[in-house]
Coordinates of C-alpha atoms and ligand atoms in Angstrom, one line a residue:
M237 CA 3.8 48.7 -0.8
S238 CA 7.5 47.6 -1.9
A239 CA 7.4 43.8 -3.6
E240 CA 8.9 42.3 -0.7
E241 CA 6.2 43.9 1.2
K242 CA 3.4 42.1 -1.0
P243 CA 2.0 39.3 0.6
T244 CA 2.9 36.0 -0.9
P245 CA 0.8 35.6 -3.6
A246 CA -2.2 33.0 -3.9
A247 CA -4.0 31.7 -6.6
E248 CA -6.7 29.5 -6.7
P249 CA -7.2 27.0 -9.8
E250 CA -9.9 27.0 -11.5
H251 CA -10.7 23.2 -11.2
Y252 CA -10.6 23.5 -7.4
T253 CA -13.8 23.5 -5.7
A254 CA -12.6 24.9 -2.5
K255 CA -13.6 23.6 0.9
P256 CA -13.4 24.8 4.3
G257 CA -10.0 25.2 5.1
A258 CA -8.8 24.3 2.1
G259 CA -8.0 28.1 1.5
S260 CA -8.3 30.0 -1.5
Q261 CA -7.5 33.4 -3.4
K262 CA -9.9 35.3 -1.4
D263 CA -8.8 34.1 1.9
S264 CA -5.0 34.8 0.9
E265 CA -6.0 38.2 0.3
V266 CA -8.3 39.3 3.3
Q267 CA -6.6 37.0 5.6
A268 CA -5.8 39.6 8.7
K269 CA -6.2 36.5 11.1
P270 CA -5.3 32.7 11.1
E271 CA -7.5 30.8 9.7
K272 CA -9.1 27.5 11.3
S273 CA -8.7 24.1 9.9
V274 CA -9.9 21.0 11.1
P275 CA -6.8 18.6 11.4
P276 CA -6.2 16.5 9.0
K277 CA -5.3 12.5 9.6
P278 CA -2.3 11.2 8.1
G279 CA -2.3 7.2 7.5
K280 CA -4.4 5.4 5.9
P281 CA -5.7 6.4 2.7
K282 CA -9.4 7.6 2.7
S283 CA -11.3 5.0 0.7
A284 CA -14.8 6.9 0.6
A285 CA -14.9 8.7 -2.3
I286 CA -14.6 12.7 -2.5
Q287 CA -15.8 14.3 -5.0
I288 CA -13.0 17.0 -6.0
H289 CA -14.1 18.5 -9.4
P290 CA -16.9 17.8 -11.6
L291 CA -15.9 14.7 -13.7
D292 CA -16.2 17.0 -17.4
E293 CA -13.8 19.6 -15.9
R294 CA -10.5 19.2 -17.3
I295 CA -7.4 19.3 -14.9
H296 CA -4.4 21.9 -16.2
P297 CA -1.9 21.1 -13.0
K298 CA 1.0 23.8 -12.6
K299 CA 4.3 22.1 -14.3
A300 CA 6.1 21.8 -11.1
E301 CA 9.8 21.9 -11.0
G302 CA 13.0 20.6 -9.1
R303 CA 14.2 17.4 -7.8
F304 CA 11.5 14.9 -7.5
A305 CA 10.0 16.5 -10.8
N306 CA 13.7 15.7 -12.4
L307 CA 13.5 12.0 -10.7
R308 CA 9.6 11.4 -12.4
I309 CA 11.4 12.3 -15.8
A310 CA 13.9 10.1 -15.7
A311 CA 11.9 7.6 -14.8
V312 CA 9.8 8.2 -17.4
L313 CA 12.7 8.0 -19.3
A314 CA 14.0 4.9 -18.1
T315 CA 10.4 3.5 -18.2
Q316 CA 9.9 4.7 -22.0
F317 CA 13.5 3.1 -23.0
V318 CA 12.7 -0.4 -22.1
F319 CA 9.1 -0.4 -23.5
Y320 CA 10.6 1.4 -26.8
I321 CA 14.2 0.0 -27.5
V322 CA 14.1 -3.6 -25.9
P323 CA 12.0 -5.0 -28.3
W324 CA 14.0 -4.2 -31.0
F325 CA 17.3 -5.8 -29.4
N326 CA 17.9 -9.4 -31.0
W327 CA 19.8 -12.5 -29.1
L328 CA 20.4 -16.0 -30.7
D329 CA 18.9 -14.4 -34.3
R330 CA 15.8 -13.7 -32.6
Q331 CA 14.1 -11.0 -30.5
A332 CA 15.5 -10.3 -27.1
V333 CA 12.6 -10.4 -25.5
L334 CA 9.2 -11.8 -27.3
F335 CA 5.8 -12.8 -26.1
N336 CA 4.4 -15.3 -29.0
I337 CA 1.1 -15.8 -28.3
P338 CA 0.4 -17.5 -31.3
D339 CA 3.0 -20.0 -31.0
R340 CA 2.4 -20.1 -27.7
H341 CA 6.0 -19.2 -26.5
F342 CA 7.8 -16.9 -24.7
Y343 CA 11.4 -16.0 -24.8
I344 CA 13.2 -13.0 -22.3
F345 CA 16.7 -13.0 -23.9
S346 CA 18.0 -16.8 -22.9
L347 CA 15.1 -17.4 -21.1
S348 CA 12.9 -19.8 -24.0
L349 CA 9.5 -20.8 -22.0
G350 CA 7.0 -22.7 -23.7
M351 CA 3.5 -24.6 -23.0
G352 CA 5.3 -27.5 -20.5
D353 CA 6.8 -24.1 -18.7
L354 CA 3.5 -22.5 -17.4
I355 CA 4.8 -22.8 -13.6
Y356 CA 7.4 -21.0 -14.7
L357 CA 4.7 -18.2 -15.8
A358 CA 2.9 -18.5 -12.5
L359 CA 6.0 -17.5 -10.8
L360 CA 6.7 -14.5 -12.6
L361 CA 3.3 -13.0 -12.0
M362 CA 3.5 -14.7 -8.4
I363 CA 6.7 -12.3 -8.3
C364 CA 5.5 -9.6 -9.5
A365 CA 2.6 -9.3 -7.9
F366 CA 4.6 -10.2 -4.6
G367 CA 6.8 -7.3 -5.3
L368 CA 4.2 -4.7 -5.8
F369 CA 2.7 -5.6 -2.6
W370 CA 6.1 -5.3 -0.6
W371 CA 7.0 -2.2 -2.1
T372 CA 4.2 -0.2 -1.5
T373 CA 3.9 -1.8 2.2
I374 CA 7.5 -0.1 2.5
A375 CA 7.2 3.0 0.0
G376 CA 3.8 3.8 -0.7
R377 CA 2.2 4.6 -4.0
L378 CA 6.2 4.9 -5.1
W379 CA 5.1 2.7 -7.7
C380 CA 1.5 5.0 -9.1
G381 CA 3.8 8.0 -9.2
Y382 CA 7.1 7.1 -10.9
S383 CA 6.1 3.9 -12.7
C384 CA 2.6 3.7 -13.5
P385 CA 1.6 3.5 -17.2
Q386 CA -1.2 5.1 -16.6
T387 CA 0.9 8.0 -15.2
V388 CA 4.1 7.8 -16.9
Y389 CA 1.7 8.5 -20.2
T390 CA -0.4 11.2 -18.7
E391 CA 3.0 12.5 -18.3
I392 CA 4.3 12.6 -21.4
M393 CA 0.7 13.8 -22.4
L394 CA 1.3 16.4 -20.0
W395 CA 4.5 17.2 -21.6
I396 CA 2.7 17.8 -25.0
D397 CA 0.7 20.3 -23.9
N398 CA 3.2 22.0 -22.1
L399 CA 5.5 21.9 -25.4
V400 CA 2.3 23.3 -28.3
E401 CA 0.2 25.1 -25.2
G402 CA 2.8 26.4 -22.8
D403 CA 2.4 26.0 -19.0
R404 CA -1.1 26.2 -16.9
N405 CA -1.5 30.0 -17.3
K406 CA -1.7 29.6 -21.0
R407 CA -3.8 26.6 -21.1
L408 CA -6.4 27.6 -18.9
K409 CA -6.3 31.2 -21.5
L410 CA -7.1 28.9 -24.8
E411 CA -8.9 26.6 -23.5
K412 CA -11.9 29.3 -22.7
S413 CA -10.5 31.8 -26.0
S414 CA -12.9 31.6 -29.0
W415 CA -11.6 29.0 -32.2
N416 CA -9.5 31.2 -34.4
F417 CA -6.7 30.3 -36.8
T418 CA -3.8 30.2 -33.8
K419 CA -6.6 28.2 -31.7
I420 CA -7.0 25.8 -34.8
R421 CA -3.3 25.8 -35.4
I422 CA -1.8 25.0 -31.7
K423 CA -4.6 22.2 -31.5
A424 CA -3.4 20.6 -35.0
T425 CA 0.0 20.6 -33.9
K426 CA -1.1 19.0 -30.4
Y427 CA -2.8 16.5 -31.6
L428 CA -0.9 15.0 -34.2
L429 CA 1.9 14.8 -32.1
I430 CA -0.3 12.8 -30.4
F431 CA -1.5 10.7 -32.7
L432 CA 2.3 10.1 -33.3
F433 CA 2.7 9.0 -29.9
C434 CA 0.0 7.0 -29.2
A435 CA 0.3 5.4 -33.1
W436 CA 4.2 4.2 -32.3
T437 CA 2.8 3.2 -28.5
G438 CA 0.4 1.0 -30.3
I439 CA 3.1 -0.4 -32.9
T440 CA 5.7 -1.0 -30.5
F441 CA 3.1 -2.4 -27.9
A442 CA 2.4 -5.3 -31.1
G443 CA 6.3 -5.8 -31.1
W444 CA 6.6 -7.3 -27.5
F445 CA 3.8 -9.9 -29.0
N446 CA 5.3 -10.0 -32.8
P447 CA 8.8 -9.8 -34.2
I448 CA 9.3 -6.3 -34.8
R449 CA 10.8 -6.5 -37.2
E450 CA 9.3 -8.0 -39.5
F451 CA 6.1 -6.2 -38.6
V452 CA 6.7 -3.1 -38.7
P453 CA 7.8 -3.0 -42.2
A454 CA 5.3 -5.7 -42.7
L455 CA 2.4 -2.6 -41.5
F456 CA 4.0 0.1 -43.7
N457 CA 3.7 -2.6 -46.7
G458 CA -0.1 -3.4 -46.0
L459 CA 0.8 -7.1 -45.2
A460 CA 0.8 -7.5 -41.5
G461 CA -1.3 -10.0 -40.0
G462 CA -4.8 -9.1 -38.6
G463 CA -4.4 -9.6 -35.2
A464 CA -1.2 -7.4 -34.5
M465 CA -2.5 -4.2 -36.3
F466 CA -6.1 -5.6 -34.1
A467 CA -3.5 -5.1 -31.3
A468 CA -1.1 -2.0 -32.4
A469 CA -4.3 0.3 -33.1
F470 CA -6.2 -1.2 -29.8
Y471 CA -3.4 -0.4 -27.6
G472 CA -2.9 3.1 -29.3
F473 CA -6.4 4.3 -28.9
M474 CA -6.5 3.2 -25.3
T475 CA -3.0 5.4 -24.8
F476 CA -5.2 8.1 -26.2
F477 CA -8.2 7.7 -24.2
M478 CA -6.3 6.7 -20.9
A479 CA -3.9 9.3 -20.5
H480 CA -5.2 12.3 -22.6
I481 CA -9.3 11.7 -22.5
M482 CA -9.5 10.1 -19.1
R483 CA -6.3 11.4 -17.6
E484 CA -6.2 11.5 -13.7
K485 CA -9.8 9.7 -14.0
V486 CA -8.7 6.4 -14.3
C487 CA -6.6 6.8 -11.1
L488 CA -9.4 8.7 -9.1
H489 CA -12.5 6.6 -10.0
M490 CA -11.2 3.4 -12.2
C491 CA -7.9 2.0 -10.8
P492 CA -8.5 -1.3 -8.5
Y493 CA -4.7 -0.8 -7.2
A494 CA -5.9 2.0 -5.7
R495 CA -8.6 1.1 -3.5
F496 CA -6.7 -1.9 -2.4
Q497 CA -3.6 -0.8 -1.7
S498 CA -4.6 0.8 1.7
A499 CA -4.6 -2.7 2.9
M500 CA -1.0 -2.5 2.6
F501 CA -0.5 0.6 4.5
D502 CA 0.6 1.0 8.1
K503 CA 2.1 3.5 10.5
D504 CA 5.7 3.1 8.8
T505 CA 4.4 2.7 4.7
L506 CA 6.4 6.0 3.2
I507 CA 3.8 8.3 2.4
I508 CA 3.8 12.1 1.4
S509 CA 1.9 14.4 3.9
Y510 CA 1.8 17.4 4.9
D511 CA 3.1 19.1 8.3
Y512 CA 0.1 19.9 9.9
E513 CA 1.9 20.9 13.2
R514 CA 4.4 22.9 11.3
G515 CA 1.8 25.0 8.6
E516 CA -1.0 25.9 10.4
P517 CA -2.7 28.1 11.2
R518 CA -1.9 28.9 7.5
G519 CA -2.1 32.1 6.7
A520 CA -1.3 34.7 3.9
R521 CA 1.5 37.4 5.8
K522 CA 3.9 39.9 4.5
K523 CA 7.4 38.1 3.2
S524 CA 9.3 40.7 5.3
I525 CA 7.5 39.7 9.2
S526 CA 10.0 37.3 10.2
R527 CA 9.1 33.7 10.9
E528 CA 9.1 33.6 14.8
D529 CA 7.1 36.9 14.6
T530 CA 4.3 35.6 13.2
P531 CA 1.1 33.4 15.2
L532 CA 1.2 31.3 11.7
G533 CA 2.5 28.6 10.8
D534 CA 5.1 28.3 7.4
C535 CA 1.9 27.1 5.2
I536 CA 1.2 30.6 3.4
N537 CA -1.6 29.5 1.4
C538 CA -0.5 30.4 -1.9
N539 CA -2.1 26.8 -3.4
M540 CA 0.8 26.2 -4.9
C541 CA 0.5 22.7 -3.6
V542 CA -2.9 22.1 -5.1
Q543 CA -2.1 23.8 -8.0
V544 CA 0.4 21.1 -9.5
C545 CA -1.2 18.5 -8.2
P546 CA -2.4 16.4 -11.7
V547 CA -5.2 14.9 -9.4
G548 CA -6.5 17.7 -8.6
I549 CA -6.7 17.3 -4.5
D550 CA -5.3 19.2 -1.6
I551 CA -2.7 17.5 0.5
R552 CA -3.3 19.3 3.2
D553 CA -6.6 17.8 4.0
G554 CA -5.0 14.8 4.7
L555 CA -3.7 11.7 3.0
Q556 CA -6.6 10.8 0.6
Y557 CA -5.9 7.6 -2.0
Q558 CA -6.8 10.2 -4.7
C559 CA -3.0 10.4 -4.0
I560 CA -0.6 9.1 -6.8
G561 CA 2.2 10.6 -4.7
C562 CA 3.9 11.8 -7.9
A563 CA 5.1 14.5 -5.5
A564 CA 4.9 17.5 -7.4
C565 CA 3.3 19.2 -4.6
I566 CA 6.9 18.8 -2.5
D567 CA 8.2 20.3 -5.2
A568 CA 5.8 23.1 -5.7
C569 CA 6.3 23.9 -1.7
N570 CA 9.5 23.9 -1.7
E571 CA 10.1 26.3 -4.1
I572 CA 7.9 28.3 -1.5
M573 CA 9.9 27.5 1.1
N574 CA 13.0 28.5 -0.2
K575 CA 11.7 32.3 -1.5
M576 CA 10.4 32.5 1.9
S577 CA 13.6 31.0 3.5
Y578 CA 11.4 28.4 5.7
P579 CA 13.3 25.3 6.0
R580 CA 12.0 22.9 3.2
G581 CA 10.1 19.7 3.5
L582 CA 6.7 21.0 4.9
I583 CA 5.1 18.8 2.4
R584 CA 7.8 15.3 2.3
Y585 CA 8.1 12.0 2.3
T586 CA 7.8 10.6 5.9
T587 CA 5.4 7.9 7.8
E588 CA 2.4 8.2 9.8
G589 CA 4.1 6.6 13.2
A590 CA 6.7 9.6 12.5
L591 CA 4.4 12.4 12.0
E592 CA 2.3 11.3 15.4
H593 CA 5.6 11.1 17.0
D594 CA 6.0 7.7 17.9
Y595 CA 9.8 7.9 16.5
P596 CA 12.1 10.4 15.1
E597 CA 12.2 10.7 11.1
S598 CA 15.7 9.3 11.3
D599 CA 14.5 6.4 12.4
I600 CA 12.6 5.7 8.9
K601 CA 14.9 3.2 7.6
K602 CA 14.9 1.3 10.7
R603 CA 10.9 0.4 10.6
L604 CA 11.7 -1.0 7.5
K605 CA 12.1 -4.4 9.4
R606 CA 8.5 -5.3 10.3
P607 CA 6.3 -8.0 10.0
R608 CA 4.4 -7.2 7.1
A609 CA 6.7 -6.4 5.0
A610 CA 9.2 -9.1 6.5
G611 CA 5.3 -11.0 5.4
Y612 CA 5.4 -10.2 1.8
G613 CA 9.4 -10.0 1.5
A614 CA 9.6 -13.7 2.5
V615 CA 6.6 -14.6 -0.2
L616 CA 8.3 -12.7 -2.5
A617 CA 12.2 -14.4 -1.6
V618 CA 10.7 -18.3 -1.6
A619 CA 8.8 -16.9 -5.4
V620 CA 12.4 -15.5 -6.7
I621 CA 14.4 -18.4 -4.9
A622 CA 11.8 -21.6 -6.6
F623 CA 11.8 -19.1 -9.7
I624 CA 15.8 -19.4 -10.5
T625 CA 15.9 -22.8 -8.7
G626 CA 13.4 -24.0 -11.9
I627 CA 14.7 -22.1 -14.4
S628 CA 18.9 -23.5 -13.9
T629 CA 17.5 -27.0 -13.4
R630 CA 15.4 -27.3 -16.0
K631 CA 15.9 -29.8 -18.8
M632 CA 16.0 -28.6 -22.4
V633 CA 14.0 -31.7 -23.4
E634 CA 11.5 -33.2 -21.6
V635 CA 9.7 -36.7 -21.9
D636 CA 5.9 -37.3 -20.7
I637 CA 5.4 -41.6 -21.1
L638 CA 1.9 -41.7 -21.5
K639 CA 0.4 -45.1 -22.0
D640 CA -1.6 -45.9 -24.9
R641 CA -5.0 -46.8 -23.3
G642 CA -6.6 -48.1 -26.5
V643 CA -4.1 -51.4 -26.6
M644 CA -3.6 -52.7 -23.1
V645 CA -1.2 -55.1 -24.1
R646 CA -0.5 -58.0 -27.1
E647 CA 0.9 -60.4 -29.0
N648 CA 3.2 -59.5 -32.0
T649 CA 4.2 -61.1 -35.0
Q650 CA 7.4 -62.8 -32.8
G651 CA 4.5 -63.9 -30.6
W652 CA 6.6 -61.4 -27.5
L653 CA 4.3 -59.6 -25.3
E654 CA 4.3 -56.1 -26.3
N655 CA 2.8 -52.5 -24.7
A656 CA 2.2 -49.2 -26.6
Y657 CA 2.9 -46.0 -25.9
N658 CA 3.2 -42.9 -26.6
L659 CA 5.6 -40.4 -25.5
R660 CA 5.5 -36.8 -26.2
I661 CA 8.6 -34.8 -25.8
I662 CA 9.6 -31.0 -25.6
N663 CA 12.0 -29.4 -26.6
N664 CA 12.6 -26.2 -25.0
S665 CA 15.7 -25.6 -26.4
E666 CA 16.6 -22.6 -29.1
Y667 CA 18.5 -25.7 -30.7
D668 CA 17.4 -28.4 -32.6
Q669 CA 18.6 -31.8 -30.6
V670 CA 18.6 -35.7 -31.5
L671 CA 18.0 -37.5 -29.0
T672 CA 18.5 -41.5 -28.6
A673 CA 16.2 -43.3 -26.1
R674 CA 17.0 -47.1 -24.3
V675 CA 14.6 -49.3 -22.7
K676 CA 15.1 -51.0 -19.9
G677 CA 13.4 -53.4 -17.5
F678 CA 13.1 -57.6 -18.5
E679 CA 16.3 -59.5 -19.7
E680 CA 14.6 -59.2 -22.7
I681 CA 13.1 -56.2 -23.9
V682 CA 13.1 -54.2 -27.2
L683 CA 11.8 -50.4 -27.9
T684 CA 10.2 -50.2 -31.5
G685 CA 8.9 -47.4 -33.2
F686 CA 11.8 -45.0 -32.2
P687 CA 14.4 -44.0 -34.8
E688 CA 17.1 -46.1 -34.3
E689 CA 20.0 -42.9 -35.0
G690 CA 17.9 -40.3 -33.1
L691 CA 15.4 -38.7 -32.9
K692 CA 15.2 -35.2 -34.6
L693 CA 13.5 -32.5 -32.2
P694 CA 13.3 -29.3 -34.1
A695 CA 14.3 -26.4 -31.6
R696 CA 11.0 -25.2 -29.4
E697 CA 9.0 -27.6 -30.7
T698 CA 6.7 -30.7 -29.0
V699 CA 7.0 -33.8 -31.0
T700 CA 4.6 -37.0 -30.1
I701 CA 6.0 -40.5 -31.7
P702 CA 3.9 -43.5 -30.6
V703 CA 6.1 -46.7 -29.6
Q704 CA 6.1 -50.2 -28.4
V705 CA 7.9 -52.8 -25.8
A706 CA 8.0 -56.0 -26.5
T707 CA 9.6 -58.5 -24.5
I708 CA 9.0 -62.3 -23.4
P709 CA 6.1 -63.3 -22.4
E710 CA 7.6 -65.5 -19.9
Y711 CA 9.2 -62.3 -18.4
A712 CA 6.3 -60.5 -17.9
D713 CA 3.3 -62.3 -16.2
K714 CA -0.5 -60.5 -15.3
G715 CA 0.0 -57.7 -13.3
S716 CA 2.1 -54.9 -13.8
H717 CA 6.1 -54.4 -13.9
P718 CA 8.3 -51.3 -14.1
I719 CA 10.5 -50.6 -17.0
E720 CA 12.2 -47.3 -17.6
F721 CA 13.2 -45.6 -20.4
T722 CA 16.7 -43.9 -20.4
F723 CA 16.8 -40.5 -23.4
T724 CA 19.9 -39.0 -24.3
Y725 CA 20.7 -35.7 -26.2
Q726 CA 23.6 -33.9 -26.4
E727 CA 23.2 -29.8 -26.0
S728 CA 24.4 -28.2 -29.0
D729 CA 27.3 -25.8 -27.1
K730 CA 28.7 -28.4 -24.6
S731 CA 31.3 -31.7 -25.1
D732 CA 30.8 -35.3 -25.9
A733 CA 31.1 -36.0 -22.6
D734 CA 28.3 -33.3 -21.4
K735 CA 25.3 -35.4 -22.9
V736 CA 22.1 -34.8 -20.7
V737 CA 20.3 -38.3 -19.5
I738 CA 16.4 -38.4 -19.1
E739 CA 15.1 -41.9 -17.3
E740 CA 11.7 -42.3 -17.1
E741 CA 9.9 -44.4 -15.4
A742 CA 6.6 -46.6 -17.0
T743 CA 4.7 -50.0 -16.6
F744 CA 4.9 -52.7 -18.8
I745 CA 1.3 -55.2 -18.8
G746 CA 1.5 -58.7 -18.7
E747 CA -0.9 -61.0 -19.8
Ligands
LIG936 S1 -1.4 15.4 -3.4 FE1 0.9 15.6 -4.2 S2 1.6 13.8 -4.5 FE2 -1.1 13.4 -3.8 S3 -0.9 13.9 -6.3 FE3 -1.3 15.3 -5.5 S4 0.9 16.4 -6.4 FE4 0.8 14.1 -6.4
LIG937 S1 2.2 23.9 1.8 FE1 3.5 24.2 0.8 S2 2.6 24.9 -1.2 FE2 0.5 24.4 -0.2 S3 -0.2 26.5 0.4 FE3 0.6 26.1 2.0 S4 2.9 27.1 1.6 FE4 1.9 26.8 -0.8

């Protein structure tokens, strides 16, 4: 038999427990007639937990190569560039992005958010959540497959595995081999690389919450604070535990998003699916037999799609909640289709509606305009507009006037009626500000306790100052009277004409 005539190769992955219809090495070797399989139903991920492989077994996925593998590499590089490099950027003489929890102040380039800005942080979280919901409705598990930190760190761990131990077959062989010097050397090298990666990941994580340019030297000098060191150690350890020890088990058994995202799926959500109609009946065949001359479908039952799968499932069993949408099976199958000179795309991105012939695949883009996607999109748009409007109109200095409840009204040394207030002044800006204050409401009214030359507000600080307002008793009879405080400051980067005026209403209690 020539190489051309040999049945196409099939190999059962060691971790995979063959199920009826899933195909196996033996199936393909002995297969003289098409293998019968039950058509799986595409669509919403199955939520029932299907035990694919024992919990204590390690999956060693084969390295997939192709368009989507390249996209995944690009996604890993892009997300990790943001994670590792951004904390080192400076902006206005401070770290560009810093979530300074001890000081309760967050900086995102020129945006500076303090405790008075919790509404904007809530809006940011809302934008992230609805952005993810909207994206999932449209693109399924694209987030999971390309940018979820668990996927990204697992991918990096797999790169290290591949780099040090070799591809899947070498790794399996090494796993089974008895301990000797070579195995110890290889494992020691791998764990050294993993340790360095996890340590640097933990340090970088802590650098998002503590000024990284001070934290890193302090860490190596043994002068870093306990909180920052704990954050670095914890995140570094969790990276090792989740991405190296647990790996796909996090997606399979721990991730809540995997379970509830099926609620966002509909028939028009982009999914990765095996084309059952085209692929079945599956079976091995001689490469020399043309596609038209065999009763078999296009699936040659080589199991490559299973071998590359990082979660160890068979996409031919239908859409499963375990599928993280990494598209490795698309690349693997396309490679086989190329070798067989069959059209690519036996496994591909598609939708349930297209697979069920509700509309042609070319219409998938048109299905973006649908009520569910529009609903999430509308909420997202409202949150984005509210955030942008709020941020762009927000005052750099905010004043809260709190009536001093302990002192309702009293007579001062001049015999005027006096009310006491506490002014809580928040400087949200990056600069020191000088604030002046006036009060109006009666023909004769005096403000005391507030510095006449102006109150100096340090950048990003909140100051509380007690003040008194007094008026002649004839103007303020019994009951409450409206008065108005006017505060003025000049933003340091603006001209004199651009003074900012804040007007706040308050009440004055008469005798
Ligand atoms: S079935 Fe395909 S897309 Fe899903 S996790 Fe496995 S390889 Fe990735
Ligand atoms: S779907 Fe493709 S990769 Fe998977 S077994 Fe069939 S031919 Fe092989």
